[in-house]
JSON list of C-alpha atoms in Angstrom, two decimals:
[
{"chain": "A", "resi": 28, "resn": "MET", "atom": "CA", "xyz": [109.13, 132.04, 56.75]},
{"chain": "A", "resi": 29, "resn": "PRO", "atom": "CA", "xyz": [109.68, 130.12, 53.81]},
{"chain": "A", "resi": 30, "resn": "MET", "atom": "CA", "xyz": [107.46, 127.03, 52.96]},
{"chain": "A", "resi": 31, "resn": "LYS", "atom": "CA", "xyz": [109.00, 123.71, 53.61]},
{"chain": "A", "resi": 32, "resn": "GLN", "atom": "CA", "xyz": [108.81, 121.16, 50.55]},
{"chain": "A", "resi": 33, "resn": "ASN", "atom": "CA", "xyz": [107.13, 118.21, 51.58]},
{"chain": "A", "resi": 34, "resn": "ARG", "atom": "CA", "xyz": [105.59, 118.94, 54.67]},
{"chain": "A", "resi": 35, "resn": "ILE", "atom": "CA", "xyz": [101.51, 118.39, 55.36]},
{"chain": "A", "resi": 36, "resn": "LEU", "atom": "CA", "xyz": [98.74, 119.28, 57.93]},
{"chain": "A", "resi": 37, "resn": "ILE", "atom": "CA", "xyz": [96.57, 117.47, 59.03]},
{"chain": "A", "resi": 38, "resn": "VAL", "atom": "CA", "xyz": [93.44, 117.27, 60.51]},
{"chain": "A", "resi": 39, "resn": "ASP", "atom": "CA", "xyz": [90.91, 115.95, 62.16]},
{"chain": "A", "resi": 40, "resn": "ASP", "atom": "CA", "xyz": [89.46, 115.18, 65.35]},
{"chain": "A", "resi": 41, "resn": "ASP", "atom": "CA", "xyz": [88.82, 111.12, 65.50]},
{"chain": "A", "resi": 42, "resn": "PRO", "atom": "CA", "xyz": [92.32, 110.54, 66.51]},
{"chain": "A", "resi": 43, "resn": "ALA", "atom": "CA", "xyz": [91.69, 106.35, 65.27]},
{"chain": "A", "resi": 44, "resn": "ILE", "atom": "CA", "xyz": [91.50, 108.48, 61.32]},
{"chain": "A", "resi": 45, "resn": "LEU", "atom": "CA", "xyz": [94.07, 110.92, 62.12]},
{"chain": "A", "resi": 46, "resn": "ARG", "atom": "CA", "xyz": [96.40, 108.57, 63.12]},
{"chain": "A", "resi": 47, "resn": "LEU", "atom": "CA", "xyz": [95.85, 106.11, 59.90]},
{"chain": "A", "resi": 48, "resn": "LEU", "atom": "CA", "xyz": [96.85, 109.25, 57.96]},
{"chain": "A", "resi": 49, "resn": "SER", "atom": "CA", "xyz": [99.79, 110.84, 59.26]},
{"chain": "A", "resi": 50, "resn": "LEU", "atom": "CA", "xyz": [101.48, 106.87, 59.12]},
{"chain": "A", "resi": 51, "resn": "CYS", "atom": "CA", "xyz": [100.00, 107.14, 55.43]},
{"chain": "A", "resi": 52, "resn": "VAL", "atom": "CA", "xyz": [101.60, 109.86, 54.58]},
{"chain": "A", "resi": 53, "resn": "ASN", "atom": "CA", "xyz": [104.52, 109.50, 55.79]},
{"chain": "A", "resi": 54, "resn": "ARG", "atom": "CA", "xyz": [105.62, 106.41, 54.67]},
{"chain": "A", "resi": 55, "resn": "ARG", "atom": "CA", "xyz": [105.26, 108.21, 51.04]},
{"chain": "A", "resi": 56, "resn": "GLY", "atom": "CA", "xyz": [107.91, 110.35, 52.48]},
{"chain": "A", "resi": 57, "resn": "TRP", "atom": "CA", "xyz": [106.04, 113.84, 53.87]},
{"chain": "A", "resi": 58, "resn": "GLU", "atom": "CA", "xyz": [106.77, 115.38, 56.70]},
{"chain": "A", "resi": 59, "resn": "VAL", "atom": "CA", "xyz": [104.04, 114.93, 59.29]},
{"chain": "A", "resi": 60, "resn": "TYR", "atom": "CA", "xyz": [102.04, 117.47, 61.64]},
{"chain": "A", "resi": 61, "resn": "ALA", "atom": "CA", "xyz": [99.01, 116.03, 63.07]},
{"chain": "A", "resi": 62, "resn": "ALA", "atom": "CA", "xyz": [96.97, 118.48, 64.62]},
{"chain": "A", "resi": 63, "resn": "LYS", "atom": "CA", "xyz": [92.96, 117.13, 66.67]},
{"chain": "A", "resi": 64, "resn": "ASN", "atom": "CA", "xyz": [91.15, 121.08, 66.32]},
{"chain": "A", "resi": 65, "resn": "GLY", "atom": "CA", "xyz": [91.85, 123.84, 64.73]},
{"chain": "A", "resi": 66, "resn": "PRO", "atom": "CA", "xyz": [93.67, 126.13, 67.74]},
{"chain": "A", "resi": 67, "resn": "GLU", "atom": "CA", "xyz": [95.89, 122.97, 67.88]},
{"chain": "A", "resi": 68, "resn": "ALA", "atom": "CA", "xyz": [96.22, 123.69, 64.31]},
{"chain": "A", "resi": 69, "resn": "LEU", "atom": "CA", "xyz": [97.63, 127.34, 64.45]},
{"chain": "A", "resi": 70, "resn": "ARG", "atom": "CA", "xyz": [99.50, 127.09, 66.94]},
{"chain": "A", "resi": 71, "resn": "ILE", "atom": "CA", "xyz": [101.88, 124.24, 64.60]},
{"chain": "A", "resi": 72, "resn": "PHE", "atom": "CA", "xyz": [101.52, 127.09, 61.42]},
{"chain": "A", "resi": 73, "resn": "GLU", "atom": "CA", "xyz": [102.45, 129.72, 63.98]},
{"chain": "A", "resi": 74, "resn": "ARG", "atom": "CA", "xyz": [105.58, 128.16, 64.36]},
{"chain": "A", "resi": 75, "resn": "ASP", "atom": "CA", "xyz": [106.04, 126.40, 60.92]},
{"chain": "A", "resi": 76, "resn": "ARG", "atom": "CA", "xyz": [104.71, 126.27, 57.22]},
{"chain": "A", "resi": 77, "resn": "PHE", "atom": "CA", "xyz": [103.53, 123.80, 55.03]},
{"chain": "A", "resi": 78, "resn": "ASN", "atom": "CA", "xyz": [102.81, 123.26, 51.79]},
{"chain": "A", "resi": 79, "resn": "LEU", "atom": "CA", "xyz": [99.51, 120.92, 52.24]},
{"chain": "A", "resi": 80, "resn": "LEU", "atom": "CA", "xyz": [96.85, 121.52, 54.35]},
{"chain": "A", "resi": 81, "resn": "LEU", "atom": "CA", "xyz": [94.14, 117.92, 54.46]},
{"chain": "A", "resi": 82, "resn": "SER", "atom": "CA", "xyz": [91.76, 118.77, 57.22]},
{"chain": "A", "resi": 83, "resn": "ASP", "atom": "CA", "xyz": [88.51, 117.71, 58.22]},
{"chain": "A", "resi": 84, "resn": "VAL", "atom": "CA", "xyz": [85.56, 119.97, 57.86]},
{"chain": "A", "resi": 85, "resn": "HIS", "atom": "CA", "xyz": [83.81, 119.06, 61.09]},
{"chain": "A", "resi": 86, "resn": "LEU", "atom": "CA", "xyz": [86.23, 119.95, 64.03]},
{"chain": "A", "resi": 87, "resn": "GLY", "atom": "CA", "xyz": [84.09, 120.27, 66.78]},
{"chain": "A", "resi": 88, "resn": "ALA", "atom": "CA", "xyz": [82.33, 123.96, 68.24]},
{"chain": "A", "resi": 89, "resn": "GLU", "atom": "CA", "xyz": [85.42, 125.82, 68.20]},
{"chain": "A", "resi": 90, "resn": "MET", "atom": "CA", "xyz": [86.31, 126.21, 64.29]},
{"chain": "A", "resi": 91, "resn": "ASP", "atom": "CA", "xyz": [85.27, 124.27, 61.46]},
{"chain": "A", "resi": 92, "resn": "GLY", "atom": "CA", "xyz": [87.67, 123.50, 59.14]},
{"chain": "A", "resi": 93, "resn": "ILE", "atom": "CA", "xyz": [87.10, 125.89, 56.35]},
{"chain": "A", "resi": 94, "resn": "GLU", "atom": "CA", "xyz": [87.91, 128.64, 59.32]},
{"chain": "A", "resi": 95, "resn": "VAL", "atom": "CA", "xyz": [90.81, 126.94, 59.62]},
{"chain": "A", "resi": 96, "resn": "ALA", "atom": "CA", "xyz": [91.43, 126.49, 55.57]},
{"chain": "A", "resi": 97, "resn": "LYS", "atom": "CA", "xyz": [90.85, 130.38, 55.05]},
{"chain": "A", "resi": 98, "resn": "MET", "atom": "CA", "xyz": [93.67, 131.84, 58.50]},
{"chain": "A", "resi": 99, "resn": "LEU", "atom": "CA", "xyz": [95.77, 129.47, 56.96]},
{"chain": "A", "resi": 100, "resn": "LEU", "atom": "CA", "xyz": [95.70, 130.35, 53.63]},
{"chain": "A", "resi": 101, "resn": "ASN", "atom": "CA", "xyz": [95.69, 134.49, 55.08]},
{"chain": "A", "resi": 102, "resn": "ILE", "atom": "CA", "xyz": [99.57, 133.55, 56.48]},
{"chain": "A", "resi": 103, "resn": "GLU", "atom": "CA", "xyz": [100.54, 131.35, 53.50]},
{"chain": "A", "resi": 104, "resn": "PRO", "atom": "CA", "xyz": [98.49, 131.93, 49.96]},
{"chain": "A", "resi": 105, "resn": "ARG", "atom": "CA", "xyz": [100.54, 129.59, 48.88]},
{"chain": "A", "resi": 106, "resn": "LEU", "atom": "CA", "xyz": [99.38, 126.88, 50.91]},
{"chain": "A", "resi": 107, "resn": "THR", "atom": "CA", "xyz": [96.74, 123.81, 49.03]},
{"chain": "A", "resi": 108, "resn": "VAL", "atom": "CA", "xyz": [93.97, 122.99, 50.99]},
{"chain": "A", "resi": 109, "resn": "VAL", "atom": "CA", "xyz": [92.03, 119.43, 50.49]},
{"chain": "A", "resi": 110, "resn": "MET", "atom": "CA", "xyz": [88.68, 119.68, 52.57]},
{"chain": "A", "resi": 111, "resn": "MET", "atom": "CA", "xyz": [87.45, 116.54, 53.90]},
{"chain": "A", "resi": 112, "resn": "SER", "atom": "CA", "xyz": [83.82, 115.03, 54.87]},
{"chain": "A", "resi": 113, "resn": "GLY", "atom": "CA", "xyz": [81.45, 112.16, 55.45]},
{"chain": "A", "resi": 114, "resn": "MET", "atom": "CA", "xyz": [78.70, 114.72, 54.22]},
{"chain": "A", "resi": 115, "resn": "PRO", "atom": "CA", "xyz": [78.73, 114.46, 50.89]},
{"chain": "A", "resi": 116, "resn": "SER", "atom": "CA", "xyz": [76.40, 118.26, 51.14]},
{"chain": "A", "resi": 117, "resn": "THR", "atom": "CA", "xyz": [79.72, 119.39, 52.97]},
{"chain": "A", "resi": 118, "resn": "ALA", "atom": "CA", "xyz": [81.84, 119.95, 49.10]},
{"chain": "A", "resi": 119, "resn": "ASP", "atom": "CA", "xyz": [79.15, 122.74, 48.10]},
{"chain": "A", "resi": 120, "resn": "ARG", "atom": "CA", "xyz": [80.13, 124.56, 51.19]},
{"chain": "A", "resi": 121, "resn": "VAL", "atom": "CA", "xyz": [83.94, 123.64, 50.44]},
{"chain": "A", "resi": 122, "resn": "LYS", "atom": "CA", "xyz": [83.13, 124.53, 47.14]},
{"chain": "A", "resi": 123, "resn": "ALA", "atom": "CA", "xyz": [81.02, 128.08, 47.69]},
{"chain": "A", "resi": 124, "resn": "ALA", "atom": "CA", "xyz": [84.11, 129.04, 50.32]},
{"chain": "A", "resi": 125, "resn": "GLY", "atom": "CA", "xyz": [86.27, 129.01, 47.57]},
{"chain": "A", "resi": 126, "resn": "VAL", "atom": "CA", "xyz": [89.29, 126.88, 50.30]},
{"chain": "A", "resi": 127, "resn": "GLY", "atom": "CA", "xyz": [90.32, 124.51, 47.80]},
{"chain": "A", "resi": 128, "resn": "SER", "atom": "CA", "xyz": [89.53, 120.81, 47.16]},
{"chain": "A", "resi": 129, "resn": "PHE", "atom": "CA", "xyz": [87.27, 118.10, 48.43]},
{"chain": "A", "resi": 130, "resn": "LEU", "atom": "CA", "xyz": [87.30, 114.51, 49.99]},
{"chain": "A", "resi": 131, "resn": "ALA", "atom": "CA", "xyz": [84.13, 113.05, 50.31]},
{"chain": "A", "resi": 132, "resn": "LYS", "atom": "CA", "xyz": [84.89, 109.89, 53.17]},
{"chain": "A", "resi": 133, "resn": "PRO", "atom": "CA", "xyz": [85.46, 107.42, 53.63]},
{"chain": "A", "resi": 134, "resn": "LEU", "atom": "CA", "xyz": [88.65, 108.04, 52.39]},
{"chain": "A", "resi": 135, "resn": "SER", "atom": "CA", "xyz": [90.45, 104.52, 50.80]},
{"chain": "A", "resi": 136, "resn": "LEU", "atom": "CA", "xyz": [94.42, 104.69, 51.13]},
{"chain": "A", "resi": 137, "resn": "GLY", "atom": "CA", "xyz": [94.51, 105.43, 47.15]},
{"chain": "A", "resi": 138, "resn": "LYS", "atom": "CA", "xyz": [92.63, 108.84, 47.38]},
{"chain": "A", "resi": 139, "resn": "VAL", "atom": "CA", "xyz": [94.93, 109.34, 49.95]},
{"chain": "A", "resi": 140, "resn": "ALA", "atom": "CA", "xyz": [97.90, 108.80, 47.43]},
{"chain": "A", "resi": 141, "resn": "GLY", "atom": "CA", "xyz": [96.09, 109.72, 44.14]},
{"chain": "A", "resi": 142, "resn": "LEU", "atom": "CA", "xyz": [96.21, 112.98, 46.80]},
{"chain": "A", "resi": 143, "resn": "LEU", "atom": "CA", "xyz": [99.82, 113.07, 47.51]},
{"chain": "A", "resi": 144, "resn": "GLU", "atom": "CA", "xyz": [101.02, 111.99, 43.66]},
{"chain": "A", "resi": 145, "resn": "SER", "atom": "CA", "xyz": [98.84, 114.93, 42.01]},
{"chain": "A", "resi": 146, "resn": "HIS", "atom": "CA", "xyz": [100.78, 117.14, 44.48]},
{"chain": "A", "resi": 147, "resn": "ARG", "atom": "CA", "xyz": [104.24, 116.08, 43.88]},
{"chain": "A", "resi": 148, "resn": "ALA", "atom": "CA", "xyz": [104.10, 115.77, 39.59]},
{"chain": "A", "resi": 149, "resn": "HIS", "atom": "CA", "xyz": [102.40, 119.26, 40.33]},
{"chain": "A", "resi": 150, "resn": "HIS", "atom": "CA", "xyz": [105.67, 121.22, 42.28]},
{"chain": "A", "resi": 151, "resn": "PHE", "atom": "CA", "xyz": [108.02, 118.29, 41.95]},
{"chain": "A", "resi": 152, "resn": "HIS", "atom": "CA", "xyz": [110.32, 120.04, 39.22]},
{"chain": "A", "resi": 153, "resn": "ASP", "atom": "CA", "xyz": [109.43, 123.95, 39.94]},
{"chain": "A", "resi": 154, "resn": "ALA", "atom": "CA", "xyz": [111.36, 122.50, 42.84]},
{"chain": "A", "resi": 155, "resn": "ARG", "atom": "CA", "xyz": [113.96, 121.04, 41.04]},
{"chain": "A", "resi": 156, "resn": "GLN", "atom": "CA", "xyz": [114.30, 118.15, 43.62]},
{"chain": "A", "resi": 157, "resn": "ARG", "atom": "CA", "xyz": [117.59, 116.64, 44.72]},
{"chain": "A", "resi": 158, "resn": "ILE", "atom": "CA", "xyz": [118.68, 113.49, 44.33]},
{"chain": "A", "resi": 159, "resn": "LEU", "atom": "CA", "xyz": [121.19, 111.70, 46.07]},
{"chain": "A", "resi": 160, "resn": "ILE", "atom": "CA", "xyz": [121.87, 108.37, 43.95]},
{"chain": "A", "resi": 161, "resn": "VAL", "atom": "CA", "xyz": [123.63, 104.90, 45.75]},
{"chain": "A", "resi": 162, "resn": "GLU", "atom": "CA", "xyz": [125.72, 102.81, 42.96]},
{"chain": "A", "resi": 163, "resn": "ASP", "atom": "CA", "xyz": [128.78, 102.09, 43.34]},
{"chain": "A", "resi": 164, "resn": "ASP", "atom": "CA", "xyz": [128.66, 100.95, 39.28]},
{"chain": "A", "resi": 165, "resn": "GLY", "atom": "CA", "xyz": [130.53, 104.11, 38.33]},
{"chain": "A", "resi": 166, "resn": "VAL", "atom": "CA", "xyz": [129.24, 103.78, 34.60]},
{"chain": "A", "resi": 167, "resn": "GLN", "atom": "CA", "xyz": [125.65, 103.25, 35.94]},
{"chain": "A", "resi": 168, "resn": "LEU", "atom": "CA", "xyz": [126.17, 106.24, 38.15]},
{"chain": "A", "resi": 169, "resn": "GLY", "atom": "CA", "xyz": [127.33, 108.16, 35.69]},
{"chain": "A", "resi": 170, "resn": "GLU", "atom": "CA", "xyz": [124.27, 107.12, 33.40]},
{"chain": "A", "resi": 171, "resn": "TYR", "atom": "CA", "xyz": [121.18, 107.37, 36.31]},
{"chain": "A", "resi": 172, "resn": "SER", "atom": "CA", "xyz": [122.96, 110.64, 37.12]},
{"chain": "A", "resi": 173, "resn": "ARG", "atom": "CA", "xyz": [122.95, 111.92, 33.16]},
{"chain": "A", "resi": 174, "resn": "GLY", "atom": "CA", "xyz": [119.75, 111.50, 32.97]},
{"chain": "A", "resi": 175, "resn": "LEU", "atom": "CA", "xyz": [118.52, 113.34, 36.53]},
{"chain": "A", "resi": 176, "resn": "GLN", "atom": "CA", "xyz": [119.75, 115.74, 35.11]},
{"chain": "A", "resi": 177, "resn": "GLU", "atom": "CA", "xyz": [118.57, 116.42, 31.34]},
{"chain": "A", "resi": 178, "resn": "ARG", "atom": "CA", "xyz": [114.81, 115.77, 33.22]},
{"chain": "A", "resi": 179, "resn": "GLY", "atom": "CA", "xyz": [115.69, 118.64, 35.46]},
{"chain": "A", "resi": 180, "resn": "TYR", "atom": "CA", "xyz": [116.46, 116.70, 38.51]},
{"chain": "A", "resi": 181, "resn": "ARG", "atom": "CA", "xyz": [119.86, 118.31, 40.77]},
{"chain": "A", "resi": 182, "resn": "ILE", "atom": "CA", "xyz": [121.84, 114.87, 41.46]},
{"chain": "A", "resi": 183, "resn": "ALA", "atom": "CA", "xyz": [124.50, 114.30, 44.40]},
{"chain": "A", "resi": 184, "resn": "GLN", "atom": "CA", "xyz": [126.39, 110.48, 44.52]},
{"chain": "A", "resi": 185, "resn": "ALA", "atom": "CA", "xyz": [127.38, 108.39, 46.68]},
{"chain": "A", "resi": 186, "resn": "GLN", "atom": "CA", "xyz": [129.06, 105.42, 45.77]},
{"chain": "A", "resi": 187, "resn": "SER", "atom": "CA", "xyz": [128.76, 102.93, 49.53]},
{"chain": "A", "resi": 188, "resn": "ALA", "atom": "CA", "xyz": [125.83, 103.01, 51.75]},
{"chain": "A", "resi": 189, "resn": "GLU", "atom": "CA", "xyz": [127.99, 104.64, 54.87]},
{"chain": "A", "resi": 190, "resn": "GLU", "atom": "CA", "xyz": [128.83, 107.60, 53.15]},
{"chain": "A", "resi": 191, "resn": "ALA", "atom": "CA", "xyz": [124.75, 108.27, 52.10]},
{"chain": "A", "resi": 192, "resn": "ILE", "atom": "CA", "xyz": [124.41, 107.62, 55.29]},
{"chain": "A", "resi": 193, "resn": "ASP", "atom": "CA", "xyz": [127.18, 110.61, 56.00]},
{"chain": "A", "resi": 194, "resn": "LEU", "atom": "CA", "xyz": [125.64, 112.83, 53.10]},
{"chain": "A", "resi": 195, "resn": "VAL", "atom": "CA", "xyz": [122.25, 112.54, 54.45]},
{"chain": "A", "resi": 196, "resn": "ALA", "atom": "CA", "xyz": [123.40, 113.42, 57.78]},
{"chain": "A", "resi": 197, "resn": "ARG", "atom": "CA", "xyz": [125.00, 116.79, 56.81]},
{"chain": "A", "resi": 198, "resn": "GLY", "atom": "CA", "xyz": [122.64, 118.00, 54.35]},
{"chain": "A", "resi": 199, "resn": "GLN", "atom": "CA", "xyz": [119.08, 117.14, 52.74]},
{"chain": "A", "resi": 200, "resn": "PHE", "atom": "CA", "xyz": [117.35, 114.89, 49.61]},
{"chain": "A", "resi": 201, "resn": "ASP", "atom": "CA", "xyz": [114.14, 115.06, 48.70]},
{"chain": "A", "resi": 202, "resn": "ALA", "atom": "CA", "xyz": [114.76, 111.43, 47.18]},
{"chain": "A", "resi": 203, "resn": "ILE", "atom": "CA", "xyz": [117.54, 108.28, 47.79]},
{"chain": "A", "resi": 204, "resn": "LEU", "atom": "CA", "xyz": [117.70, 106.32, 44.44]},
{"chain": "A", "resi": 205, "resn": "SER", "atom": "CA", "xyz": [120.14, 103.44, 46.38]},
{"chain": "A", "resi": 206, "resn": "ASP", "atom": "CA", "xyz": [121.46, 99.71, 45.09]},
{"chain": "A", "resi": 207, "resn": "ASN", "atom": "CA", "xyz": [121.36, 96.83, 47.13]},
{"chain": "A", "resi": 208, "resn": "VAL", "atom": "CA", "xyz": [124.48, 95.57, 46.12]},
{"chain": "A", "resi": 209, "resn": "LEU", "atom": "CA", "xyz": [127.25, 97.80, 47.45]},
{"chain": "A", "resi": 210, "resn": "PRO", "atom": "CA", "xyz": [130.76, 97.63, 49.27]},
{"chain": "A", "resi": 211, "resn": "GLY", "atom": "CA", "xyz": [130.49, 97.10, 53.29]},
{"chain": "A", "resi": 212, "resn": "MET", "atom": "CA", "xyz": [126.33, 97.89, 54.04]},
{"chain": "A", "resi": 213, "resn": "THR", "atom": "CA", "xyz": [123.75, 96.53, 51.58]},
{"chain": "A", "resi": 214, "resn": "GLY", "atom": "CA", "xyz": [121.09, 98.98, 50.96]},
{"chain": "A", "resi": 215, "resn": "LEU", "atom": "CA", "xyz": [119.31, 97.46, 52.67]},
{"chain": "A", "resi": 216, "resn": "ARG", "atom": "CA", "xyz": [120.75, 97.07, 55.36]},
{"chain": "A", "resi": 217, "resn": "ALA", "atom": "CA", "xyz": [121.00, 101.04, 55.03]},
{"chain": "A", "resi": 218, "resn": "ILE", "atom": "CA", "xyz": [117.52, 101.67, 55.24]},
{"chain": "A", "resi": 219, "resn": "PRO", "atom": "CA", "xyz": [116.97, 102.04, 58.62]},
{"chain": "A", "resi": 220, "resn": "GLU", "atom": "CA", "xyz": [119.86, 104.50, 59.12]},
{"chain": "A", "resi": 221, "resn": "LEU", "atom": "CA", "xyz": [119.14, 106.48, 56.15]},
{"chain": "A", "resi": 222, "resn": "ARG", "atom": "CA", "xyz": [115.31, 106.95, 57.67]},
{"chain": "A", "resi": 223, "resn": "ARG", "atom": "CA", "xyz": [116.62, 107.60, 61.08]},
{"chain": "A", "resi": 224, "resn": "ARG", "atom": "CA", "xyz": [118.33, 111.30, 59.56]},
{"chain": "A", "resi": 225, "resn": "SER", "atom": "CA", "xyz": [115.57, 111.60, 56.96]},
{"chain": "A", "resi": 226, "resn": "GLN", "atom": "CA", "xyz": [112.05, 111.80, 56.06]},
{"chain": "A", "resi": 227, "resn": "ALA", "atom": "CA", "xyz": [113.47, 111.49, 51.98]},
{"chain": "A", "resi": 228, "resn": "PRO", "atom": "CA", "xyz": [111.78, 108.59, 49.82]},
{"chain": "A", "resi": 229, "resn": "ILE", "atom": "CA", "xyz": [113.87, 106.06, 49.62]},
{"chain": "A", "resi": 230, "resn": "LEU", "atom": "CA", "xyz": [114.20, 103.48, 46.29]},
{"chain": "A", "resi": 231, "resn": "LEU", "atom": "CA", "xyz": [116.02, 100.75, 46.39]},
{"chain": "A", "resi": 232, "resn": "MET", "atom": "CA", "xyz": [116.92, 98.91, 43.14]},
{"chain": "A", "resi": 233, "resn": "THR", "atom": "CA", "xyz": [117.69, 95.40, 42.67]},
{"chain": "A", "resi": 234, "resn": "ASN", "atom": "CA", "xyz": [118.71, 93.16, 40.14]},
{"chain": "A", "resi": 235, "resn": "TYR", "atom": "CA", "xyz": [117.54, 90.44, 42.09]},
{"chain": "A", "resi": 236, "resn": "PRO", "atom": "CA", "xyz": [114.47, 91.26, 42.72]},
{"chain": "A", "resi": 237, "resn": "SER", "atom": "CA", "xyz": [112.37, 88.85, 45.03]},
{"chain": "A", "resi": 238, "resn": "PRO", "atom": "CA", "xyz": [108.95, 88.71, 47.26]},
{"chain": "A", "resi": 239, "resn": "ASP", "atom": "CA", "xyz": [111.07, 88.88, 49.84]},
{"chain": "A", "resi": 240, "resn": "LEU", "atom": "CA", "xyz": [113.50, 91.00, 49.24]},
{"chain": "A", "resi": 241, "resn": "GLU", "atom": "CA", "xyz": [110.49, 93.58, 49.00]},
{"chain": "A", "resi": 242, "resn": "ARG", "atom": "CA", "xyz": [108.66, 93.07, 51.54]},
{"chain": "A", "resi": 243, "resn": "ASP", "atom": "CA", "xyz": [111.79, 93.36, 53.35]},
{"chain": "A", "resi": 244, "resn": "ALA", "atom": "CA", "xyz": [112.47, 96.48, 52.34]},
{"chain": "A", "resi": 245, "resn": "LEU", "atom": "CA", "xyz": [108.91, 97.98, 52.54]},
{"chain": "A", "resi": 246, "resn": "LEU", "atom": "CA", "xyz": [108.91, 97.18, 56.15]},
{"chain": "A", "resi": 247, "resn": "LEU", "atom": "CA", "xyz": [112.01, 99.03, 56.99]},
{"chain": "A", "resi": 248, "resn": "GLY", "atom": "CA", "xyz": [110.75, 102.27, 55.30]},
{"chain": "A", "resi": 249, "resn": "ALA", "atom": "CA", "xyz": [111.53, 101.70, 51.93]},
{"chain": "A", "resi": 250, "resn": "ALA", "atom": "CA", "xyz": [108.42, 103.88, 49.09]},
{"chain": "A", "resi": 251, "resn": "ALA", "atom": "CA", "xyz": [109.61, 101.41, 46.77]},
{"chain": "A", "resi": 252, "resn": "VAL", "atom": "CA", "xyz": [111.63, 98.33, 45.22]},
{"chain": "A", "resi": 253, "resn": "LEU", "atom": "CA", "xyz": [113.20, 99.05, 41.37]},
{"chain": "A", "resi": 254, "resn": "LYS", "atom": "CA", "xyz": [114.27, 95.96, 39.31]},
{"chain": "A", "resi": 255, "resn": "LYS", "atom": "CA", "xyz": [117.65, 96.82, 37.29]},
{"chain": "A", "resi": 256, "resn": "PRO", "atom": "CA", "xyz": [118.62, 97.80, 34.43]},
{"chain": "A", "resi": 257, "resn": "LEU", "atom": "CA", "xyz": [116.60, 101.18, 35.28]},
{"chain": "A", "resi": 258, "resn": "ASP", "atom": "CA", "xyz": [114.41, 102.48, 32.42]},
{"chain": "A", "resi": 259, "resn": "LEU", "atom": "CA", "xyz": [115.05, 106.60, 33.00]},
{"chain": "A", "resi": 260, "resn": "GLU", "atom": "CA", "xyz": [111.35, 107.60, 32.19]},
{"chain": "A", "resi": 261, "resn": "ARG", "atom": "CA", "xyz": [109.83, 105.05, 34.13]},
{"chain": "A", "resi": 262, "resn": "LEU", "atom": "CA", "xyz": [112.49, 106.03, 37.26]},
{"chain": "A", "resi": 263, "resn": "ASP", "atom": "CA", "xyz": [111.57, 109.39, 36.40]},
{"chain": "A", "resi": 264, "resn": "LEU", "atom": "CA", "xyz": [107.87, 108.63, 37.56]},
{"chain": "A", "resi": 265, "resn": "GLU", "atom": "CA", "xyz": [108.74, 106.42, 40.00]},
{"chain": "A", "resi": 266, "resn": "LEU", "atom": "CA", "xyz": [110.44, 109.56, 41.93]},
{"chain": "A", "resi": 267, "resn": "SER", "atom": "CA", "xyz": [107.89, 112.21, 41.24]},
{"chain": "A", "resi": 268, "resn": "ARG", "atom": "CA", "xyz": [104.50, 110.21, 42.55]},
{"chain": "A", "resi": 269, "resn": "SER", "atom": "CA", "xyz": [107.10, 108.41, 45.09]},
{"chain": "A", "resi": 270, "resn": "ARG", "atom": "CA", "xyz": [105.24, 105.89, 44.79]},
{"chain": "A", "resi": 271, "resn": "VAL", "atom": "CA", "xyz": [105.05, 103.34, 47.76]},
{"chain": "A", "resi": 272, "resn": "SER", "atom": "CA", "xyz": [103.99, 100.08, 47.27]},
{"chain": "A", "resi": 273, "resn": "TRP", "atom": "CA", "xyz": [102.06, 98.42, 50.45]},
{"chain": "A", "resi": 274, "resn": "ILE", "atom": "CA", "xyz": [99.55, 100.53, 49.54]},
{"chain": "A", "resi": 275, "resn": "ASN", "atom": "CA", "xyz": [98.58, 99.40, 46.00]}
]
């Protein structure tokens, strides 16, 4: 079974922590599956594959997180594993088991963001990510497309929000870069429609940034709002990190 890009399995027996982590990670463009114990995690993994496991070590009497990680790594050796615990001494157990890295609880959203950014930065270009650029200005569309292609990305283009929505409904993208001012539907109004069809991070571009626009875009599900004209080096960084402004 092939491994899916940007899919994470989160395992924690605390419902509040599980819900918070799932929300945080999902808002960063990851497809999230959640399990409250080891057996449930194994059942989920039987049906699908993930490229990142984030699991608490202490999951109850049936099996702990280290046991779960070992079993999943036997099935999928490419899986990246990060173990969590509120007991610092558990880090030695994780290290001795050789199953992955360790994060101490309580987790800050910044720690989780850093984990995801590090994973994306390490794996992003190897996977040749596919980016959808939505821009009605032909000159800027060509400039952004060429610049990102030179950096190893695969590019698809749309010149309206309606065209972008149609493309997203028919194909998979790893990120969506959209201007706000478009003929017909604006990029801002298109965000909910795009989010219904894709979990890819959405980066909204604008010549006229404002606190209100940024707030509305992030509430609708955008990952970031970028000021035009774009610097391609910064754009490359934003795409690889898929940074969510509301966490910072």
